[in-house]
Coordinates of C-alpha atoms and ligand atoms in Angstrom, one line a residue:
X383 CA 0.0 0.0 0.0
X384 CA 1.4 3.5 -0.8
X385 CA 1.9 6.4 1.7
X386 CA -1.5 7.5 0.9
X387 CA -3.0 5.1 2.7
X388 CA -4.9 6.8 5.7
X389 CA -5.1 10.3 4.3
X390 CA -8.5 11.9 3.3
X391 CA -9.8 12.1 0.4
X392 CA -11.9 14.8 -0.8
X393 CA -14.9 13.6 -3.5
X394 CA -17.4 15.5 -6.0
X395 CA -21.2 14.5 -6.2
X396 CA -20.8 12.4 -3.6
X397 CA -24.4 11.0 -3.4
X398 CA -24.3 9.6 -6.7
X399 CA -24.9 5.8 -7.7
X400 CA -20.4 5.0 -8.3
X401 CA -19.7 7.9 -5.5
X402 CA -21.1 5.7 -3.1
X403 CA -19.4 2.6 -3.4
X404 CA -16.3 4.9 -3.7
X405 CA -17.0 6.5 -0.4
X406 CA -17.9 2.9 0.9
X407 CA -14.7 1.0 -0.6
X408 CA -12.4 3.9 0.7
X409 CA -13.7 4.1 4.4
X410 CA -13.3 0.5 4.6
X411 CA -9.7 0.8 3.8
X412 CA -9.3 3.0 6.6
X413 CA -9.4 6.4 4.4
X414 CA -11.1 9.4 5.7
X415 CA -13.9 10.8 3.2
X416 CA -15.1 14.6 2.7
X417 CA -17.9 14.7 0.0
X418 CA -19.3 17.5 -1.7
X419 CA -22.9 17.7 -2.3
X420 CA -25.6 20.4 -4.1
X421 CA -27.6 20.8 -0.5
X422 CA -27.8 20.7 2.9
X423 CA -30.7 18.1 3.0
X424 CA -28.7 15.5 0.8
X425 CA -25.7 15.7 2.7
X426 CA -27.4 14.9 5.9
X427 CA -29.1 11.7 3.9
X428 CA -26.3 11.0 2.2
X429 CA -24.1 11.4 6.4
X430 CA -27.3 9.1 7.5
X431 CA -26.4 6.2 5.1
X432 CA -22.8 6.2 5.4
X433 CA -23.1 6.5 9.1
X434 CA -19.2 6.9 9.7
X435 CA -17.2 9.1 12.1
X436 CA -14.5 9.7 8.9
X437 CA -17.0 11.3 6.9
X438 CA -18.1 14.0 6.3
X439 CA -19.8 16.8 3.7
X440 CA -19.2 20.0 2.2
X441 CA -22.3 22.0 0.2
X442 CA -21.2 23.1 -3.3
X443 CA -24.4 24.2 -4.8
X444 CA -22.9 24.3 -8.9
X445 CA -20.2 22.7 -10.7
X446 CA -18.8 25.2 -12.3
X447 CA -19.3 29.0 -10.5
X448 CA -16.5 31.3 -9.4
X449 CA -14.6 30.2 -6.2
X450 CA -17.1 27.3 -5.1
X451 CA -14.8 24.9 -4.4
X452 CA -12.3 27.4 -2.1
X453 CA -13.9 27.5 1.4
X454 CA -14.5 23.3 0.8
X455 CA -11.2 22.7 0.4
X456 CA -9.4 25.2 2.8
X457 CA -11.5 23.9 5.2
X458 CA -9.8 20.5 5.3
X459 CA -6.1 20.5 4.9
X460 CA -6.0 17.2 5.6
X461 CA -7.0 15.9 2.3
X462 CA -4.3 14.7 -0.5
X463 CA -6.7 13.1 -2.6
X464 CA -9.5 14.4 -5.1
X465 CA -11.4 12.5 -7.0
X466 CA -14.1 14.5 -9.2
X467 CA -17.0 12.3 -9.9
X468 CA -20.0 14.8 -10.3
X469 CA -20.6 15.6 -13.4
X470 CA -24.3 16.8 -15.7
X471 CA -26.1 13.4 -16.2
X472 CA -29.0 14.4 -18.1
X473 CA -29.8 13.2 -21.2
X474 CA -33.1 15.3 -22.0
X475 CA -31.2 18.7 -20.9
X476 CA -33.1 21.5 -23.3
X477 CA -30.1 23.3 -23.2
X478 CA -27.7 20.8 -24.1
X479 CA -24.8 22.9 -24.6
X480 CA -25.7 25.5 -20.9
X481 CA -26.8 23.0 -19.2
X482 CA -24.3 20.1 -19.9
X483 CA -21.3 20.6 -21.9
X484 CA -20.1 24.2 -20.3
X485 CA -20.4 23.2 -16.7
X486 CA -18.2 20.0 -17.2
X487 CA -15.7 21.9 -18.8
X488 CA -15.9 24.9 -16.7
X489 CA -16.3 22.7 -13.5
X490 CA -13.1 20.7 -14.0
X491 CA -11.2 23.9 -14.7
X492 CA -13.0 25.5 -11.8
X493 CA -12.2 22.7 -9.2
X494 CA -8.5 22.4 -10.8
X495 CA -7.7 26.0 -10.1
X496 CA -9.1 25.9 -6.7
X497 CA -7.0 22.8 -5.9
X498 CA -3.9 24.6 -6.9
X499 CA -4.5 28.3 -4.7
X500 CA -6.3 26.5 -1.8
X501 CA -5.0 22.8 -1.5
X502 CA -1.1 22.5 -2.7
X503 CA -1.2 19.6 -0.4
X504 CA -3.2 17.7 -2.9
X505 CA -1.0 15.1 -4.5
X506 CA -3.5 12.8 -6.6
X507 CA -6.6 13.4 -8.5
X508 CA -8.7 10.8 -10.2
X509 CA -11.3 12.2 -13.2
X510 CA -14.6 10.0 -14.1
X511 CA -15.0 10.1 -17.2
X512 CA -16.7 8.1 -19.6
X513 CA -16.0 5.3 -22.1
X514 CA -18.4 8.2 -23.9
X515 CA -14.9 10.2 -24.3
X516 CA -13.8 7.1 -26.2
X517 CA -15.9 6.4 -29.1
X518 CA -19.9 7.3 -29.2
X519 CA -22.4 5.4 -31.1
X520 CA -25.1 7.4 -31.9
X521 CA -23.3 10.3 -34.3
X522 CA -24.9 11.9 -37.1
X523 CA -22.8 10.5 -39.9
X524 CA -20.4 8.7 -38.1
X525 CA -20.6 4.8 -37.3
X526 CA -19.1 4.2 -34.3
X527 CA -20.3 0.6 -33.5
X528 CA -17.7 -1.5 -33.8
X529 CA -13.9 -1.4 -32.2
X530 CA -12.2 -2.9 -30.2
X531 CA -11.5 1.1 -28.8
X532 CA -8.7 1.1 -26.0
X533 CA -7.2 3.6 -23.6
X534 CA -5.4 5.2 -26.2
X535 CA -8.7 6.2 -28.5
X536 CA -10.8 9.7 -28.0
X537 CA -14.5 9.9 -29.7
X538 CA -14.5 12.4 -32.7
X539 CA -17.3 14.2 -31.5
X540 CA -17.1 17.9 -31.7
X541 CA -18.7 20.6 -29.0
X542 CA -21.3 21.5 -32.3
X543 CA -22.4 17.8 -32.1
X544 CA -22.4 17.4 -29.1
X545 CA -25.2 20.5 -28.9
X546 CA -27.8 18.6 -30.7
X547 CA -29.1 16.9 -28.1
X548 CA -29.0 15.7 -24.4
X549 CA -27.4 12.5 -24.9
X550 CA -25.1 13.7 -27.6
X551 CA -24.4 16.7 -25.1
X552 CA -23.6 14.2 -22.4
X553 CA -20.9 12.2 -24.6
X554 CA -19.1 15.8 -25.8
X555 CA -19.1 16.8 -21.9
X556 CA -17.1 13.7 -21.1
X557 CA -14.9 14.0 -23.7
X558 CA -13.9 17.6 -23.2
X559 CA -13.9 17.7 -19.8
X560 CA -11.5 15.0 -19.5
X561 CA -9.5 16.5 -22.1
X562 CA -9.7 20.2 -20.4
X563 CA -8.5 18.2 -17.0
X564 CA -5.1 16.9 -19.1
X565 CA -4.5 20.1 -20.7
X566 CA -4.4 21.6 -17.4
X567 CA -2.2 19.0 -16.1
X568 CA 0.0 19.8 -18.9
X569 CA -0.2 23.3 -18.7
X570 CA -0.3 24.7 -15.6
X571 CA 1.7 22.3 -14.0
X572 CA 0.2 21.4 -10.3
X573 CA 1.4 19.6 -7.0
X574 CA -1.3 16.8 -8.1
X575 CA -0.7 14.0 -10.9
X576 CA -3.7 12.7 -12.7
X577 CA -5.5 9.7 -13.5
X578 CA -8.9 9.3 -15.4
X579 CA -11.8 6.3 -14.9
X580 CA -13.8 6.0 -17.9
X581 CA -16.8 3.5 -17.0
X582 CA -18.7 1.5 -19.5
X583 CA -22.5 0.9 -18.6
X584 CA -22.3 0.4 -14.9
X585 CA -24.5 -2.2 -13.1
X586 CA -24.9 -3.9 -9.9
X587 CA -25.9 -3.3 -6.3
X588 CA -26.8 -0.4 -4.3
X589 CA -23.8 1.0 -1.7
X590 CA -26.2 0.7 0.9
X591 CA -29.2 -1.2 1.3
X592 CA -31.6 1.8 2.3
X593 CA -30.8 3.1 -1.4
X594 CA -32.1 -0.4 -2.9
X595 CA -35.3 0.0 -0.2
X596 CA -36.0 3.7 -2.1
X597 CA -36.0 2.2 -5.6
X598 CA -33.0 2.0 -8.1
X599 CA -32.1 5.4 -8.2
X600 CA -32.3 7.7 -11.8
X601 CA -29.4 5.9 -12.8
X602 CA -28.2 3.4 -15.8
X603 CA -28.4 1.1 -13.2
X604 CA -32.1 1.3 -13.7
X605 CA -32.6 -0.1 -16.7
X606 CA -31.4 -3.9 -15.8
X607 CA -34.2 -3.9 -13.3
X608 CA -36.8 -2.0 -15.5
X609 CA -36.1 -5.0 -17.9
X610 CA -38.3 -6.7 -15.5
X611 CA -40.7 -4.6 -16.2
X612 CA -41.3 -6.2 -19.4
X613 CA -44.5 -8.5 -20.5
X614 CA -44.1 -11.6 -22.4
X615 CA -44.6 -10.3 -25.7
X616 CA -42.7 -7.1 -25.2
X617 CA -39.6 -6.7 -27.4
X618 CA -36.4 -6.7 -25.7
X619 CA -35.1 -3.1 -25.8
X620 CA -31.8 -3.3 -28.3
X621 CA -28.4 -2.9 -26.6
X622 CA -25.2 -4.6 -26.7
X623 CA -22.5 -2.9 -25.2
X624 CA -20.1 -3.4 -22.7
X625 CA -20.7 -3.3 -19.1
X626 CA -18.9 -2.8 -15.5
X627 CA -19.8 -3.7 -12.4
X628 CA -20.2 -0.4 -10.0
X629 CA -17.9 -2.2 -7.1
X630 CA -15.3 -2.6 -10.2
X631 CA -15.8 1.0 -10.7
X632 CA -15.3 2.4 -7.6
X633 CA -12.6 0.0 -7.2
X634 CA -10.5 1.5 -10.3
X635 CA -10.6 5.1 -8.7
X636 CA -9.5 3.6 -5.2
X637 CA -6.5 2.1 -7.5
X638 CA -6.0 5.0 -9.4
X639 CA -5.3 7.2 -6.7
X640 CA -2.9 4.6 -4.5
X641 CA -0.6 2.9 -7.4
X642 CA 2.5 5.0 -8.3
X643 CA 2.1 3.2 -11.5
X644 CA -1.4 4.2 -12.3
X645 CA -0.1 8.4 -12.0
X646 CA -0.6 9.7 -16.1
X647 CA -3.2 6.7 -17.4
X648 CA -6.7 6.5 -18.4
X649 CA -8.4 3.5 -17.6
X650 CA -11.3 1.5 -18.7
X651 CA -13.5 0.2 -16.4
X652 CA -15.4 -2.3 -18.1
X653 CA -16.1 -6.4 -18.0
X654 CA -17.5 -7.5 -20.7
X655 CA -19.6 -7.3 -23.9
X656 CA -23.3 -8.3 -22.9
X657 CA -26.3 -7.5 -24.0
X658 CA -30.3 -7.3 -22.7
X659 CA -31.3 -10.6 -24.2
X660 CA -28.1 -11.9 -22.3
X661 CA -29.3 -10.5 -19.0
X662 CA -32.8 -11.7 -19.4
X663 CA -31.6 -15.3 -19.9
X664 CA -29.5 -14.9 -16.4
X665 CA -32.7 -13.4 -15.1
X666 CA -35.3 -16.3 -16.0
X667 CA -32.1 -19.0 -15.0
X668 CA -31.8 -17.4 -11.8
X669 CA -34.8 -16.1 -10.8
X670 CA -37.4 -18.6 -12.5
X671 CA -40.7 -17.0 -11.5
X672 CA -39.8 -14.4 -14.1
X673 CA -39.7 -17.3 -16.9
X674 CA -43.0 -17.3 -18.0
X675 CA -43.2 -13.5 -17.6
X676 CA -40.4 -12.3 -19.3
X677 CA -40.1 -12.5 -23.2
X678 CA -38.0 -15.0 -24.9
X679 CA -34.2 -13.6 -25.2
X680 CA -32.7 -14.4 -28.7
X681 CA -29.4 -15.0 -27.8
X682 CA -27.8 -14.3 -32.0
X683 CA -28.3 -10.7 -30.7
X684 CA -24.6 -10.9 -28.5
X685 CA -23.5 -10.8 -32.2
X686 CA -25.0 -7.3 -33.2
X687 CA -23.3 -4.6 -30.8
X688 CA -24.8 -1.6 -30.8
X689 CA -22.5 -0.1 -28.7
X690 CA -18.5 0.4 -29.0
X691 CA -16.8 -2.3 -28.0
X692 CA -13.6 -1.9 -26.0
X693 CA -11.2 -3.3 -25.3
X694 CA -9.1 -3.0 -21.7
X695 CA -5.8 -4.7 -21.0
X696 CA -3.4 -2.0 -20.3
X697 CA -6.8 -1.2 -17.8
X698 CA -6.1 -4.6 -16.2
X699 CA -2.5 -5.0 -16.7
X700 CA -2.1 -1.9 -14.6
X701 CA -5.0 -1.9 -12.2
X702 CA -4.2 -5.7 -11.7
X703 CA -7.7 -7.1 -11.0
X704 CA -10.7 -9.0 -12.3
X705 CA -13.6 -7.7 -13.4
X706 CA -17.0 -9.1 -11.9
X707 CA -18.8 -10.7 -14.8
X708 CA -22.2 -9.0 -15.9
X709 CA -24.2 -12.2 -14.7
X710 CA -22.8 -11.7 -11.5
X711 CA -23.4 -8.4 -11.0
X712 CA -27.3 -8.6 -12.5
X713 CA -27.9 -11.4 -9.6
X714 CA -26.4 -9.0 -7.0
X715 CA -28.8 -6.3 -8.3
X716 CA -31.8 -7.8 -8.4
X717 CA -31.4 -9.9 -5.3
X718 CA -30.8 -6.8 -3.6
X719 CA -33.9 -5.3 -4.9
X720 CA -36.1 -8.0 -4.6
X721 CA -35.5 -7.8 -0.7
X722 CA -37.6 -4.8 -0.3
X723 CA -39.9 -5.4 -3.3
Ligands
NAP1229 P1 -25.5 9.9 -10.6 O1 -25.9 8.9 -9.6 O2 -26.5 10.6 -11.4 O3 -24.5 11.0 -9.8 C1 -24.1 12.2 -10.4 C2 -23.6 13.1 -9.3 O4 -23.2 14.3 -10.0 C3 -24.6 13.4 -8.3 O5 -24.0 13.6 -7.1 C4 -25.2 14.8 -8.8 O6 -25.7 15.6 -7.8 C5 -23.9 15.4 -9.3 N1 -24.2 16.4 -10.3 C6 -24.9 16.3 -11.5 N2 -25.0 17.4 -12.1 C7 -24.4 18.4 -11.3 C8 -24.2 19.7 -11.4 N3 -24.7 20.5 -12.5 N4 -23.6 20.4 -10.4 C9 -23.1 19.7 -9.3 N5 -23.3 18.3 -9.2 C10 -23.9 17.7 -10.2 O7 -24.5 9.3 -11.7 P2 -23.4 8.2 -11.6 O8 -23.8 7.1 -12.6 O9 -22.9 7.8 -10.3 O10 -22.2 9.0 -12.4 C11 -21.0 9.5 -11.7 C12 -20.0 9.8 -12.7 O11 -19.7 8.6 -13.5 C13 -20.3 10.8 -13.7 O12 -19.2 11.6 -14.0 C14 -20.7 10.0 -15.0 O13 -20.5 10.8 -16.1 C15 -19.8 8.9 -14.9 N6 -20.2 7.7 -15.6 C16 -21.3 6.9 -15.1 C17 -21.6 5.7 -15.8 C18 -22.7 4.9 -15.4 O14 -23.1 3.9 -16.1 N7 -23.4 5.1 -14.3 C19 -20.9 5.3 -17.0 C20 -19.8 6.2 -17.4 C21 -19.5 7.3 -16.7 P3 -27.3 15.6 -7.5 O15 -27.6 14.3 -6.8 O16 -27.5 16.8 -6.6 O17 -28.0 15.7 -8.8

């Protein structure tokens, strides 16, 4: 374990779906956690569910305005890690561009400079971002489907693209906000190395049980357990893509902050290539009373991605772990779930 081990780290959107396991994974290691969150109200839920003496919150109300993140982080000098997790995740924004792609940008920039005037002790910071910044499916005259993409690949999706719509918006926001957070690296030169995440389609479990108790929160979690939503002559909704388990997730940023040699990567975070009609044959295996419910997967459909596929050894290589396999992590979900259904 590196000399980090024990310090505090400081973390962004810290009541969202990966934050949680992050915050969960790193207090079990022993790590002190300060989280920021938009309100009052959600950091005293969020304090609730954790329930642990070595965290604690901070209330940044935007991403991206003037000065936001200085009081946060004079306030704790005892922090040597960021990790910036928050991020716009909303895919019918009406103002894709305002509402989406400016505040990533602006917000890592924002937090970055902040960092360097009010927290020179900060030594590591870990970016999520997106296998979105990597390649993108859905682009007006470009066919991304296909790959394999690696660390090495960036989507070719331009800020004009990415204005058309919400989901578009949300791809061009990862993309340049990842790439806004190595130019300033590169640039300005800061006390902190970097390291980026970029998740595929993360799955799995709730951090804490009270979350799976409220419902699967607005999430792409969501959608494995709205699959059960389905009737027997429903079609399967199309996707094949690859997926990550969100314990895998949270794991890579724990990683990506303590491993000397993960300082200067990116890194995937994905498993495996899997698709709906895939999870819906684990679901009927495993959970038979959904059998005569659910409609009948056609499993020739693994062979159509409609996703990018990627692929993740340097990821693995460096990071030096396994990734949960997608059937694993569905059962885990839904067992969670059915518990308080
Ligand atoms: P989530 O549950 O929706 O959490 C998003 C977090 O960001 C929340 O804390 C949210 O705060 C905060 N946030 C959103 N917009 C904000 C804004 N304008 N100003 C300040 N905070 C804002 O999403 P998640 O799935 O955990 O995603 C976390 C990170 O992983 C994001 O960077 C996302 O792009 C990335 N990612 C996720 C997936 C996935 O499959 N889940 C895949 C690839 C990448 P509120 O709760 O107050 O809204």
């Amino acid at each position: 374990m590196s000399s980090t081990n024990k310090t505090t780290i400081f973390i962004t959107g810290a009541n969202g779906y990966i934050a949680k396991h992050i915050i969960k994974q790193a207090l079990e290691a022993g790590y002190g956690v300060v989280g920021t969150v938009r309100s009052t109200e959600k950091g005293d839920a969020l304090a609730k569910l954790v329930k642990n003496s070595k965290f604690s919150y901070e209330v940044v109300k935007s991403l991206d305005h003037k000065g936001v993140y200085d009081q946060p982080l004079k306030n704790h000098p005892e922090v040597t890690v960021l990790l910036h997790t928050a991020s716009p995740v909303d895919f019918s924004a009406k103002d894709p561009l305002n509402e989406t792609i400016i505040p990533a940008i602006e917000g890592v920039k924002e937090l970055f400079d902040s960092v360097k005037a009010n927290a020179p002790q900060i030594k590591r910071v870990v970016l999520t971002t997106s296998i979105a910044a990597i390649a993108i499916a859905v682009l007006k005259g470009i066919n991304a489907v296909g790959g394999p993409y690696t660390e090495s690949d960036w989507s070719p999706i331009t800020i004009e693209e990415g204005s058309e719509d919400g989901y578009k918006a949300y791809c061009a926001s990862k993309k340049f906000e990842e790439l806004a957070a190595w130019k300033y690296v590169e640039e300005e030169k800061p006390n902190f190395t970097l390291a980026t995440v970029a998740p595929a389609y993360a799955i799995g479990p709730q951090a804490f049980e009270e979350d799976a108790a409220a419902g699967i929160q607005a999430s792409t979690s969501s959608s494995i357990a709205g699959l059960l939503k389905l009737g027997k002559s429903d079609e399967i909704p199309v996707f094949v893509g690859d997926m990550v388990d969100v314990r895998d997730v949270a794991k890579c940023h724990i990683l990506a902050f303590e491993l000397d040699s993960a300082q200067g990567e990116r890194f995937i975070a994905a498993s495996e290539c899997f698709s709906n009609h895939q999870a819906i044959e684990v679901i009927t295996k495993v959970f038979p009373q959904y059998k005569d419910l659910l409609p009948t997967p056609d499993l020739d459909e693994r062979e159509k991605p409609t996703a990018p596929i990627f692929q993740n050894e340097r990821t693995r290589k460096i990071l030096g772990f396994e990734f949960i396999k997608p059937e694993v992590s569905i059962v885990d979900q839904l067992n969670q779930l059915f518990k308080y259904k």
